[in-house]
Amino acid sequence: MKSENNSVPIDHVIKVDNERHIRVWETVPKDQCDKRNNTIIIASGFARRMDHFAGLAEYLSTNGFHVIRYDSLNHVGLSSGEIDQFSMSVGKESLLTVIDWLKSEHGIDQVGLIASSLSARIAYDIVADVNLSFLITAVGVVNLRNTLEQALKYDYLQMEIDEIPEDLDFDGYNLGSKVFVTDCFENNWDTLDSTINKTKNLNFPFIAFVANGDSWVQQHEVEELISNINSDKTKIYSLIGSSHDLGENLIVLRNFYQSITKAAIALDSNLVGLVSEIIEPQFEALTIATVNERRLKNKIQSKSLA
């Protein structure tokens, strides 16, 4: 895994089966920085592609991290499938496939995971079965039913499955409701209690970031989740001035990048907290990385349509 240009991610394709693939982007540590112990996987939230996290990848790689991003199956982005067929279990399959690919194909078993929004609920589901070095979540969903009700303005999960509208607008995208809701009930994704049951025996360091203006994720429920974890390696921090949308303005976005990077460096050094200082990438570097990733995405999409 090697790159000739640190500002352009390396594009990988994981073949899941004869019909499906997962696209993965790799960002290597900057040449001038000290290398960290762990590779970091970034799991995007619902309706977010891996290129939406170009800035965070730049912050982390500037501070010595080897960074892996991916687009989930049946989602937006470059991997197989359409978003109206997305379910939490498909998201879980995608994340586990990437972790296994890193370990089996590249011998990388020191892995930290950063998961935001809906992908955090998926991360919480795997922690008992996957040996991660650490977990960081940002505005991470802990009570899926409540989050869906806030986002959709109605609790559709109280309805009979045949009565739910087929298509629901979730964050500007068409959520195939019957596929999604059926999976929620069949695999116990929907309640806070189900999340607590999955995480209570979490035995590696975990930091959760909440946003004080987040109406989709309630801070007291995140605190309840953490209070039920049988570990003293957990902390919660608040991103002041932010809503659930961490990219709503440049000040909030920069604070998000800084906070996550400070947490990742601390956890990589076996400290549960935040370091005081990081290396901030130049604005020009962030701009170049964003432009290069947009070009790479467009190039891949053009080839797939040819």
C-alpha angles and dihedrals in degrees: 000000000000137000131206093199118039092201093061119066119230110247118225132178121210112200107218096180138325092296106030137061137175120220115220130189121204123201114191125212116272112264096239098053135083111260119242126226097241138059111223125219116203114206112197124222126245114304091007123118126211091253088063085072097054091116095051091047088052092051093048096045090047086057095051105271128137102223130203124190130176143180113236123238115262092020142094116296136043104321127093124284141036127275094238086069095051120125134169090251091055088051089051091049090052095051094046090048091055093047091049091047091054092050101039100036101032105022093238111147101153099086132162119193128215113190129176134199113326094005089062089065087053090049091052088055095058102041094095092054105037126064103226125172091224144336129225121184129188120201083341118188113241100162106043095183093054092046091051091049092052093046097043096036091232138065099244091169090074090065128087110264093245091054097054114103109256094231124041126181107234114177091334096311134101109255112199093227101194093051093045098043095044089054091047092057098038093051102032099244099138111076137064089233091059090054092048091051091053095049105035093097096042105144105184130074116287131186122186123197117202128185118232091218097046113127093176098058120040115219093214089058091052088050090050090051092052093045089059095053112104094224140087091212096090134101138172126210132183125228099217118219096015134118124202088284103079091186097056093113138000095252093055091043093052091048089051092051093046095046096047092047092049090051093047093051092049094048091046086059092048093255119130103217141043129303115229100231138038136171109258116212117234117261088241091057091051091050093048092048092050093048093046092051092049089052092048092049092049091048092052092046091049091053092049091053095046 
